[in-house]
Amino acid sequence: MTQEALLEVRGLATHFFTGQGIVRAVDGIDLTVCRGETLALVGESGSGKSVASLSLLRLVEEPGRIVAGAVRFAGDDLLRLSEREMEAVRGAKIAMIFQEPMTALDPVQRVGDQIAEGLRVHEGLARRAARARAVELMARVGIPDPVRRARAYPHEMSGGMRQRVMIAAALSCDPDLIIADEPTTALDVTVQAQILSLLDDLKRESGAGVLLITHDLGVVAEVADRVSVIYGGQIVEDGPVEQIFRRPAHPYTQGLIACVPDVELPRQRGRALQSIAGSVPSPFDRPDGCRFRDRCPSAFARCTEEPVLVPIANGHSARCWLNVR
Amino acid sequence: MVKFLGRRLAASAFMIAIAATIVFFSVHLLPGDPVLILLGEQGAADAEVVARLRAQLNLDAPLYQQYLDWLGGLFSGDLGKSLQTGLPVAEEVLRRIPRSLELIVAGLAFAILLGIPMGVVAARRRAAPAGLAVSAVAVAGFSAPVFVTGILLVIVFSLWLGILPSSGYVAFGADPLGHLAAGLMPALTIGINFMGVVTRMTRASLTEVLRRDFVRAARARGLSHRAAIRRHALPNALVPVVAILGVRAGNLLGGTVIIESLFDWPGLSSLLVSACFARDYPMIQGALLAIFVLFAFISLVADLIQSFIDPRMRTGR
Ligand SMILES: Nc1ncnc2c1ncn2[C@@H]1O[C@H](COP(=O)(O)OP(=O)(O)OP(=O)(O)O)[C@@H](O)[C@H]1O
Ligand SMILES: [Mg+2]
């Protein structure tokens, strides 16, 4: 199955130039998303997932700066576009869904107007026409009584409904790529499942590619086609979802999978969660060589050398010396 | 919205009733018998004169009776008669309210029209020369005492340039241009002081709002930075600015005491000052009450603007 790549990120690096030093939040990552495919970007808190996704849209704020790499999308390198050209991509070709639907919606504007905003900016729709489209979009994402709800304010809606509003806004201009940064983390478990299956249905209908950011491997197992695992600003493993779950090649990925009580079954309660010992190293003093080595159960002498991403099987590679014979 | 308005109006009416009570008792419970003070030492020697004046002023009735009379008078628009001129207090107060109000409204308009854009510049370019310059102007504006600002304006516009009268009042009906020329400097004095407040508040509030997710989400929808500020960040940032302006309306009215005296502007504050000197206590009561009403009015307007911007205000309270 060779598919047309929609998004190809190569060597993307985003650093924060802070008073205390340089934070290499994203340090040379490669990602590929194909049309109609869901790529899950997985990693612990602080591994650089959000910074990476914001970098794709060039929305990283001071003191952060994209220092290297290329983001090829629809024949362009997004990093070379002018700001004006980039604005034409945001929302129209690449849409983004944020983690916290409460804070990502403007509290003083009606949700219908926020959904319609992209249409007004990109397609120049008049207010009335845009509002009518907003109502259609709300119906499409399963918001009951959309005519009335379009006039509601965010605080008048539940978390799940707000996330549906964010999704409707993201869909408004029929984007080719949807970036969803932990879209279900802030929601109840039952609502999480609904939102995930909604995203999956919409992806199937529209044929858009999805970059799904999450730290939840249960979510990955349900919706992803391929997985990229990020640790300390680097991709440490990537491959098709079955491969990653069946034969994880990097000790970090193995640890993450061991943390999930039972990937095949819905999450069970009451079972002790295993977790990876230690925590993500501070970006100021990462170990040299392999960044995972001081938490790694199978670290050996060679790990003081910086490992490279090596292919293991078809479309599956990992950044670990254990895989190099 | 109608319900909110009704509730807010009721609250204003309640506030004014309390103000009327405070005004009455503060004037009546002050040490010193107004009659004796009025008559002076010689007059007070004549018991009959004292009694007559007391009866004339309704001061021989019990306090609660006087209080009820004062409230009753309020409802019929009767605030008593001036001790100095014998003319109805209400008339004098009503004549002066628009004069004070026009200074305040013009000053606030100046402060808002200049202060908000300046605050936006200061928030967006905090470290750049433009932002620092704006912040410096704002600090100077609100930290200079109003009489200093006023005197500086007089020096520049009256003494050096000679284009504005240094003080005095001209009725609008008699000479509209002269009226505006006379009112310009007192209004500017209020405006410059408040512009500093508006700029600083806008800067602080916008700086905070610009970090919020929804601004970034708006940018992710394709809005330019400018459009995201105009359509999302600024409306959110202005809610606390308006709230502070409403609260600081009290300071504003305090400032007008100095400004009206400095520029010889016959508004409510100068009425209050002259009534105090003359111990014209019905007039003191009337002027104080009018100032309270103005304060209630300004904070009502501020609340309405806030609830117009922020839907949570309409349902939350
Ligand atoms: N404005 C900033 N200034 C300095 N460092 C930053 C800034 N924003 C992010 N970082 C750093 O970048 C790193 C990656 O952060 P990021 O938000 O991408 O993590 P994440 O993987 O999205 O985590 P989470 O699961 O908690 O959302 C962190 O170590 C963080 O300290
Ligand atoms: Mg994140």
XYZ file of C-alpha atoms and ligand atoms in Angstrom:
674
model
C 0.000 0.000 0.000
C 1.881 3.058 -1.191
C -0.031 6.193 -0.516
C 0.463 9.754 -1.491
C 2.095 11.675 1.331
C 0.073 14.699 2.376
C 2.449 16.067 4.964
C 6.151 15.360 5.142
C 8.073 16.840 8.027
C 11.831 16.513 7.796
C 14.343 17.459 10.454
C 12.019 19.942 12.132
C 13.637 21.635 15.122
C 12.031 24.222 17.372
C 14.032 25.709 20.213
C 13.092 28.120 22.981
C 15.689 30.758 23.705
C 14.996 31.416 27.359
C 16.922 33.318 29.982
C 18.097 30.052 31.553
C 19.306 28.547 28.304
C 18.126 26.968 25.091
C 15.277 24.454 25.365
C 15.415 22.023 22.449
C 11.722 21.205 22.700
C 11.599 19.700 19.211
C 14.948 18.484 18.002
C 14.891 17.253 14.435
C 11.751 15.194 13.930
C 10.401 13.499 10.810
C 6.688 12.804 10.387
C 4.675 11.609 7.430
C 0.899 11.748 7.145
C -0.861 10.294 4.118
C -4.275 11.155 2.778
C -7.086 9.416 4.642
C -4.659 8.170 7.273
C -4.361 8.829 10.986
C -0.871 9.247 12.358
C -0.672 9.202 16.135
C 2.124 11.212 17.723
C 2.615 9.667 21.139
C 4.730 10.682 24.079
C 4.755 11.649 27.718
C 4.018 15.123 28.972
C 6.786 17.539 28.007
C 8.110 15.421 25.162
C 7.420 18.165 22.605
C 4.121 17.080 21.024
C 2.350 20.407 21.267
C 5.379 22.410 20.238
C 5.747 20.146 17.199
C 2.126 20.585 16.157
C 2.233 24.348 16.620
C 5.437 24.442 14.591
C 3.641 22.844 11.637
C 1.288 25.836 11.558
C 4.074 28.224 12.484
C 2.227 29.348 15.585
C 5.097 28.978 18.043
C 5.448 32.126 20.079
C 8.456 33.946 21.461
C 10.929 32.923 22.752
C 10.376 29.835 20.578
C 11.751 29.676 17.058
C 11.802 27.058 14.329
C 15.521 26.685 13.736
C 15.713 23.959 11.104
C 13.772 21.577 8.924
C 11.134 21.460 6.244
C 7.372 21.013 6.398
C 6.280 19.860 2.953
C 2.570 20.112 2.422
C 0.736 20.095 -0.918
C 3.936 20.856 -2.820
C 5.057 23.758 -0.628
C 7.534 24.017 2.186
C 5.370 25.767 4.748
C 8.455 27.139 6.471
C 9.264 29.153 3.344
C 5.853 30.743 2.847
C 5.235 34.373 3.671
C 3.098 35.092 6.711
C 0.227 36.075 4.410
C 0.469 32.799 2.476
C 0.653 30.896 5.738
C -2.587 32.527 6.910
C -4.258 31.154 3.788
C -3.144 27.632 4.783
C -4.216 27.827 8.427
C -7.810 26.823 8.893
C -8.362 26.276 5.166
C -5.912 23.473 4.307
C -4.720 22.515 7.778
C -7.079 22.830 10.706
C -6.316 22.370 14.354
C -8.294 21.058 17.310
C -7.033 21.901 20.775
C -6.930 20.002 24.016
C -9.090 22.271 26.148
C -12.324 23.157 24.389
C -13.138 25.585 27.197
C -10.076 27.747 26.835
C -9.779 27.361 23.065
C -13.158 28.994 22.511
C -13.619 32.721 22.918
C -15.880 33.080 25.977
C -17.554 36.264 24.756
C -18.468 35.176 21.233
C -21.344 32.957 20.130
C -20.155 29.495 19.121
C -21.866 29.739 15.740
C -19.829 32.811 14.885
C -16.633 31.086 15.941
C -17.412 28.094 13.736
C -18.203 30.445 10.858
C -15.104 32.555 11.318
C -12.891 30.454 9.044
C -15.503 30.570 6.295
C -15.673 34.323 6.494
C -11.912 34.685 6.406
C -11.131 32.111 3.722
C -14.234 32.027 1.563
C -15.350 35.595 2.145
C -18.846 34.506 3.125
C -21.208 37.160 4.399
C -22.282 36.912 8.005
C -25.656 35.404 7.267
C -24.425 32.766 4.820
C -21.599 31.849 7.186
C -24.060 31.420 10.041
C -26.215 29.104 7.957
C -23.146 26.995 7.175
C -22.220 26.959 10.856
C -25.613 25.460 11.673
C -25.089 22.749 9.017
C -21.651 21.974 10.427
C -23.041 21.720 13.935
C -25.637 19.255 12.748
C -22.879 17.275 11.018
C -20.847 16.902 14.212
C -23.918 15.750 16.090
C -24.920 18.823 18.066
C -28.658 18.599 18.721
C -30.867 21.612 18.003
C -28.085 23.393 16.080
C -30.121 26.482 15.155
C -30.562 27.361 18.795
C -27.152 26.136 19.955
C -25.388 28.269 17.328
C -26.443 31.283 19.358
C -25.118 29.875 22.628
C -21.928 30.974 24.338
C -19.229 28.434 25.270
C -20.039 28.534 28.986
C -23.575 27.410 28.204
C -22.357 24.107 26.725
C -20.903 20.896 28.155
C -17.289 19.913 27.541
C -18.218 17.333 24.929
C -20.430 19.787 23.049
C -17.667 22.392 23.122
C -15.232 19.923 21.624
C -17.798 19.205 18.910
C -17.911 22.947 18.290
C -14.112 22.978 17.910
C -14.364 20.080 15.475
C -17.095 21.814 13.488
C -14.898 24.911 13.267
C -11.973 22.781 12.117
C -14.087 21.129 9.423
C -15.604 24.364 8.161
C -13.286 24.874 5.197
C -12.862 21.195 4.330
C -9.201 20.930 5.326
C -6.862 18.294 3.872
C -5.157 17.795 7.208
C -6.565 17.956 10.714
C -4.181 18.281 13.649
C -5.833 17.232 16.893
C -3.746 17.967 19.997
C -5.064 15.667 22.737
C -8.664 16.315 21.707
C -10.155 14.063 24.375
C -7.865 14.496 27.364
C -10.110 17.075 29.022
C -13.283 15.007 28.586
C -15.126 12.260 30.472
C -14.341 8.713 29.396
C -17.729 8.124 27.747
C -17.543 11.437 25.909
C -13.961 10.639 24.847
C -15.147 7.579 22.953
C -17.875 9.577 21.198
C -15.480 12.314 20.134
C -12.930 9.801 18.856
C -15.467 7.929 16.770
C -16.809 11.241 15.458
C -13.304 12.223 14.360
C -12.855 8.829 12.748
C -16.159 9.067 10.839
C -15.380 12.567 9.632
C -11.947 11.496 8.472
C -13.513 8.662 6.457
C -16.135 10.975 4.919
C -13.723 13.726 3.972
C -10.608 11.712 3.186
C -8.510 14.161 5.170
C -5.343 13.102 6.906
C -5.260 13.310 10.690
C -2.325 13.973 12.974
C -3.568 12.855 16.358
C -1.493 13.874 19.325
C -1.986 11.896 22.480
C -0.263 10.291 25.419
C -2.935 7.602 25.608
C -2.012 4.363 23.836
C -5.572 3.116 24.293
C -6.677 5.908 21.984
C -3.898 5.051 19.560
C -4.994 1.424 19.351
C -8.533 2.500 18.527
C -8.010 5.034 15.767
C -4.444 5.234 14.480
C -3.066 3.724 11.285
C 0.515 4.586 12.066
C 2.353 5.712 15.169
C 5.316 7.988 15.838
C 6.690 7.892 19.361
C 8.369 11.072 20.556
C 10.771 11.320 23.489
C 12.787 14.373 24.504
C 12.015 16.163 21.244
C 13.096 13.230 19.047
C 11.166 10.500 17.284
C 12.339 7.273 18.905
C 10.161 4.840 17.013
C 7.668 4.870 14.216
C 5.680 2.349 12.278
C 2.281 0.826 11.533
C 0.076 0.530 14.584
C -0.045 -3.326 14.637
C 3.753 -3.510 14.428
C 4.190 -1.007 17.234
C 1.869 -2.895 19.539
C 2.998 -6.384 18.563
C 6.729 -5.816 18.265
C 7.723 -2.551 19.928
C 11.432 -2.123 19.242
C 12.360 0.733 21.553
C 12.438 0.165 25.331
C 10.531 3.440 25.765
C 7.689 2.248 23.546
C 7.717 -1.078 25.358
C 7.409 0.802 28.630
C 4.521 2.893 27.340
C 2.667 -0.203 26.182
C 3.261 -1.927 29.513
C 1.626 1.092 31.142
C -1.648 0.459 29.351
C -3.682 -2.043 31.411
C -5.054 -3.878 28.397
C -4.892 -2.337 25.016
C -7.314 -4.710 23.361
C -10.057 -4.340 25.934
C -11.662 -1.128 27.064
C -9.663 0.327 29.926
C -10.130 -1.633 33.105
C -10.155 -0.079 36.497
C -8.593 -1.425 39.646
C -5.546 -2.893 37.936
C -2.281 -1.414 39.027
C -0.765 0.738 36.349
C 2.828 0.004 35.632
C 4.740 3.100 34.766
C 8.156 3.893 33.415
C 10.562 4.648 36.228
C 11.858 8.211 36.433
C 10.527 11.124 34.475
C 11.260 13.005 31.291
C 14.673 14.627 31.778
C 14.732 18.387 32.013
C 15.403 19.744 28.545
C 18.343 21.681 30.013
C 20.345 18.641 31.043
C 19.468 15.723 28.847
C 21.943 12.875 28.952
C 24.244 12.799 25.967
C 23.971 9.797 23.704
C 20.548 8.174 23.969
C 18.165 10.520 25.783
C 16.322 7.624 27.370
C 19.348 5.798 28.702
C 19.097 6.801 32.374
C 15.530 5.455 32.558
C 16.124 2.496 30.282
C 16.064 -1.008 31.811
C 18.298 -2.404 29.045
C 20.873 0.367 28.735
C 24.426 -0.738 27.887
C 27.782 0.828 27.107
C 27.017 1.902 23.571
C 24.068 4.042 24.721
C 26.423 6.918 25.469
C 26.699 7.289 21.691
C 23.822 9.108 20.041
C 21.658 6.430 18.350
C 20.117 6.930 14.904
C 16.739 5.881 13.571
C 17.289 2.480 11.915
C 14.759 0.514 9.868
C 13.603 -2.735 11.480
C 10.859 -3.933 9.186
C 8.782 -2.530 6.388
C 7.907 1.037 7.423
C 8.986 0.396 11.017
C 12.087 1.978 12.536
C 13.499 2.731 15.974
C 16.260 4.851 17.493
C 17.936 2.263 19.700
C 21.266 0.415 19.617
C 19.534 -2.821 20.623
C 18.245 -3.069 17.079
C 21.660 -2.702 15.487
C 23.498 -5.964 15.206
C -30.936 41.076 29.349
C -34.144 42.820 30.403
C -34.027 40.985 33.705
C -30.412 41.960 34.198
C -31.249 45.591 33.426
C -34.154 45.557 35.880
C -31.983 44.091 38.606
C -29.213 46.543 37.937
C -31.596 49.530 37.976
C -33.101 48.380 41.250
C -29.597 48.131 42.679
C -28.859 51.702 41.544
C -32.067 52.999 43.129
C -31.170 51.228 46.356
C -27.679 52.708 46.258
C -29.073 56.206 45.820
C -31.512 55.718 48.718
C -28.596 54.684 50.934
C -26.594 57.638 49.689
C -29.482 59.969 50.515
C -29.576 58.554 54.034
C -25.851 58.899 54.538
C -25.881 62.428 53.183
C -28.695 63.414 55.514
C -27.176 61.989 58.656
C -23.644 63.079 57.926
C -24.819 66.650 57.596
C -27.169 66.494 60.597
C -25.025 64.579 63.001
C -21.989 66.741 62.442
C -20.966 68.507 65.614
C -22.126 72.105 65.761
C -25.573 73.560 65.462
C -26.037 74.888 61.945
C -28.259 77.659 63.266
C -25.676 78.927 65.692
C -22.992 78.672 63.050
C -25.174 80.485 60.585
C -26.025 83.339 62.877
C -22.582 83.777 64.261
C -21.895 84.782 67.827
C -23.861 87.991 67.957
C -26.977 86.568 66.301
C -26.963 83.547 68.558
C -27.352 85.790 71.577
C -30.923 86.573 70.587
C -32.971 83.511 71.555
C -35.987 84.576 69.551
C -34.001 84.883 66.318
C -32.516 81.473 66.949
C -35.922 79.879 67.484
C -37.393 81.505 64.394
C -34.578 80.362 62.177
C -34.738 76.887 63.668
C -38.438 76.640 62.853
C -37.855 78.044 59.401
C -35.235 75.415 58.725
C -37.439 72.640 60.130
C -34.716 71.930 62.668
C -37.070 71.950 65.639
C -38.771 68.762 64.467
C -37.439 65.413 65.782
C -34.596 63.943 63.718
C -36.644 61.054 62.300
C -39.294 63.564 61.195
C -36.642 65.637 59.452
C -35.291 62.506 57.804
C -38.708 61.484 56.531
C -39.314 65.014 55.285
C -35.997 64.922 53.440
C -36.808 61.591 51.785
C -40.333 62.752 50.992
C -38.940 65.918 49.497
C -36.574 63.870 47.366
C -39.435 61.981 45.785
C -41.201 65.184 44.846
C -37.949 66.719 43.632
C -37.745 69.152 46.526
C -34.329 69.437 48.123
C -35.147 72.455 50.214
C -34.096 76.050 49.767
C -30.647 77.525 49.817
C -29.847 79.360 53.026
C -27.823 81.859 51.074
C -30.121 82.758 48.250
C -33.466 81.336 49.321
C -33.796 79.702 45.895
C -34.675 76.007 45.517
C -31.608 73.758 45.832
C -32.930 71.340 43.205
C -32.903 74.030 40.550
C -29.317 75.010 41.215
C -28.182 71.388 41.318
C -29.971 70.547 38.087
C -28.391 73.527 36.395
C -24.934 72.301 37.377
C -25.188 68.572 36.757
C -24.795 68.883 32.958
C -21.741 71.113 33.394
C -19.919 68.509 35.495
C -21.201 65.680 33.382
C -19.895 67.206 30.181
C -16.384 67.511 31.610
C -16.482 63.907 32.780
C -17.922 62.515 29.556
C -15.480 64.472 27.389
C -12.573 63.464 29.618
C -13.569 59.803 29.593
C -14.077 59.826 25.835
C -10.600 61.275 25.371
C -9.151 58.727 27.803
C -10.830 55.778 26.098
C -10.221 56.823 22.500
C -6.523 57.360 23.157
C -5.907 54.993 26.033
C -7.157 51.792 24.398
C -5.066 52.053 21.208
C -2.082 53.084 23.329
C -2.650 50.099 25.590
C -2.767 47.791 22.568
C 0.528 49.184 21.263
C 2.087 48.842 24.701
C 0.927 45.221 25.016
C 2.041 44.174 21.542
C 5.426 45.886 21.625
C 6.298 45.665 25.274
C 10.020 45.649 24.743
C 10.161 47.885 21.660
C 10.733 51.649 21.838
C 7.133 52.402 20.823
C 5.732 50.291 23.652
C 8.106 51.751 26.222
C 7.319 55.316 25.094
C 3.592 54.664 25.383
C 4.001 53.150 28.830
C 6.065 56.153 29.959
C 3.383 58.576 28.761
C 0.740 56.523 30.563
C 2.650 56.506 33.842
C 3.264 60.249 33.609
C -0.412 60.821 32.813
C -1.862 59.040 35.772
C 0.797 59.729 38.352
C 0.894 63.504 37.875
C -1.571 65.121 40.317
C -4.450 66.689 38.395
C -3.590 70.213 39.498
C -0.091 69.810 38.089
C -1.466 68.596 34.756
C -4.001 71.417 34.800
C -1.418 74.095 35.530
C 0.909 72.739 32.843
C -1.927 72.903 30.339
C -2.660 76.492 31.365
C 0.991 77.429 30.973
C 1.175 75.902 27.507
C -2.183 76.778 26.012
C -2.995 80.061 27.742
C 0.313 81.673 28.642
C 2.575 80.499 25.799
C 0.257 79.846 22.924
C -2.539 82.104 24.083
C -5.180 80.046 22.292
C -7.365 78.962 25.216
C -8.778 80.950 28.121
C -7.077 80.039 31.382
C -10.344 79.763 33.284
C -13.985 80.730 33.347
C -17.234 79.460 31.944
C -19.255 80.519 28.903
C -22.778 79.214 28.415
C -23.155 77.058 25.328
C -26.273 78.995 24.282
C -24.446 82.318 24.423
C -21.272 81.322 22.568
C -20.909 77.664 21.540
C -17.268 77.959 20.450
C -16.342 79.939 23.542
C -18.039 77.258 25.632
C -15.976 74.499 24.032
C -12.774 76.532 24.336
C -13.404 77.106 28.025
C -14.243 73.459 28.675
C -11.377 71.967 26.681
C -8.626 72.281 29.271
C -10.592 71.041 32.286
C -11.835 68.097 30.213
C -8.286 67.383 28.998
C -6.991 67.464 32.550
C -9.450 64.736 33.528
C -8.789 62.918 30.263
C -5.008 62.818 30.563
C -5.208 61.411 34.057
C -7.668 58.736 33.008
C -5.906 57.988 29.766
C -2.971 56.813 31.871
C -5.269 54.474 33.789
C -6.928 53.141 30.631
C -3.580 52.572 28.891
C -2.083 50.682 31.802
C -5.174 48.575 32.370
C -5.544 47.747 28.680
C -1.893 46.816 28.445
C -2.003 44.527 31.483
C -5.288 42.921 30.569
C -4.418 42.398 26.895
C -1.016 40.977 27.744
C -2.748 38.360 29.845
C -5.474 37.611 27.279
C -2.962 37.264 24.429
C -1.577 34.183 26.157
C -4.935 32.435 26.143
C -5.653 29.466 23.927
C -8.536 31.023 22.055
C -6.299 33.674 20.539
C -4.041 30.942 19.220
C -7.093 28.966 18.085
C -8.284 32.007 16.143
C -4.866 32.255 14.497
C -5.085 28.544 13.663
C -8.329 29.336 11.835
C -6.414 31.699 9.583
C -6.877 35.059 11.262
C -3.951 37.444 11.122
C -2.446 38.461 14.431
C -4.122 41.828 14.067
C -7.540 40.347 13.352
C -7.211 37.909 16.242
C -6.537 40.833 18.576
C -9.371 42.929 17.216
C -11.985 40.196 17.151
C -11.081 38.074 20.153
C -8.355 39.363 22.432
C -9.471 42.976 22.742
C -13.142 42.376 23.620
C -12.044 39.979 26.339
C -9.361 42.351 27.558
C -11.748 45.291 27.791
C -14.130 43.684 30.280
C -11.880 44.306 33.309
C -10.848 47.709 31.939
C -14.466 48.860 31.894
C -14.997 47.412 35.365
C -12.070 49.384 36.758
C -13.249 52.544 35.041
C -16.652 52.147 36.699
C -15.066 51.683 40.113
C -12.702 54.592 39.617
C -15.551 56.910 38.714
C -15.391 57.899 42.387
C -11.808 59.127 41.982
C -12.909 60.943 38.893
C -15.532 62.876 40.817
C -12.991 63.630 43.526
C -10.652 64.981 40.873
C -13.324 67.318 39.566
C -13.322 69.191 42.886
C -9.797 70.356 42.139
C -10.333 70.805 38.442
C -13.511 72.848 38.729
C -11.858 75.129 41.261
C -8.701 75.460 39.203
C -10.556 76.388 36.052
C -13.334 78.279 37.798
C -15.893 75.940 36.244
C -19.311 76.268 37.892
C -20.153 72.580 38.195
C -21.331 70.418 41.056
C -17.995 70.216 42.815
C -17.484 73.947 42.992
C -21.082 74.245 44.192
C -20.271 71.809 46.979
C -17.142 73.707 47.942
C -18.841 77.086 48.058
C -21.823 75.646 49.958
C -19.442 74.211 52.536
C -17.793 77.576 53.048
C -21.175 79.232 53.427
C -22.534 76.440 55.670
C -25.472 76.281 53.328
C -26.375 72.806 54.452
C -29.438 72.162 52.227
C -27.165 73.019 49.328
C -24.420 70.742 50.692
C -26.932 67.907 50.883
C -28.198 68.567 47.393
C -24.735 68.762 45.822
C -23.513 65.651 47.639
C -26.558 63.712 46.601
C -26.165 64.797 42.987
C -22.553 63.639 43.042
C -23.665 60.260 44.379
C -26.262 60.006 41.649
C -23.623 60.778 39.014
C -21.399 58.091 40.493
C -24.249 55.581 40.440
C -24.999 56.540 36.862
C -21.401 56.078 35.706
C -21.069 52.695 37.359
C -24.423 51.662 35.900
C -23.201 52.550 32.416
C -19.928 50.682 33.058
C -21.854 47.591 34.155
C -24.115 47.727 31.134
C -21.139 47.993 28.781
C -19.460 45.068 30.531
C -22.526 42.881 30.295
C -22.930 43.883 26.681
C -19.436 42.549 25.962
C -19.435 39.548 28.284
C -22.431 37.199 28.202
C -21.381 35.577 31.476
C -22.194 38.812 33.306
C -25.802 38.663 32.119
C -26.524 35.202 33.446
C -23.927 34.869 36.177
C -25.435 37.362 38.576
N 7.259 29.069 25.981
C 8.165 28.142 26.314
N 9.325 28.493 26.841
C 10.249 27.570 27.195
N 10.075 26.255 27.046
C 8.925 25.824 26.524
C 7.905 26.738 26.138
N 6.854 26.030 25.647
C 7.216 24.746 25.732
N 8.448 24.612 26.255
C 9.164 23.364 26.507
O 9.004 22.505 25.425
C 8.912 21.160 25.869
C 7.794 20.463 25.172
O 6.553 21.021 25.532
P 5.171 20.553 24.889
O 4.132 21.492 25.355
O 5.332 20.395 23.433
O 4.963 19.132 25.561
P 3.794 18.104 25.268
O 4.429 16.894 24.732
O 2.742 18.741 24.447
O 3.281 17.805 26.730
P 1.773 17.669 27.271
O 1.415 16.236 27.120
O 1.923 18.061 28.709
O 0.904 18.594 26.492
C 8.748 21.208 27.359
O 9.915 20.713 27.946
C 8.561 22.653 27.689
O 9.290 22.945 28.857
Mg 0.708 19.351 24.834
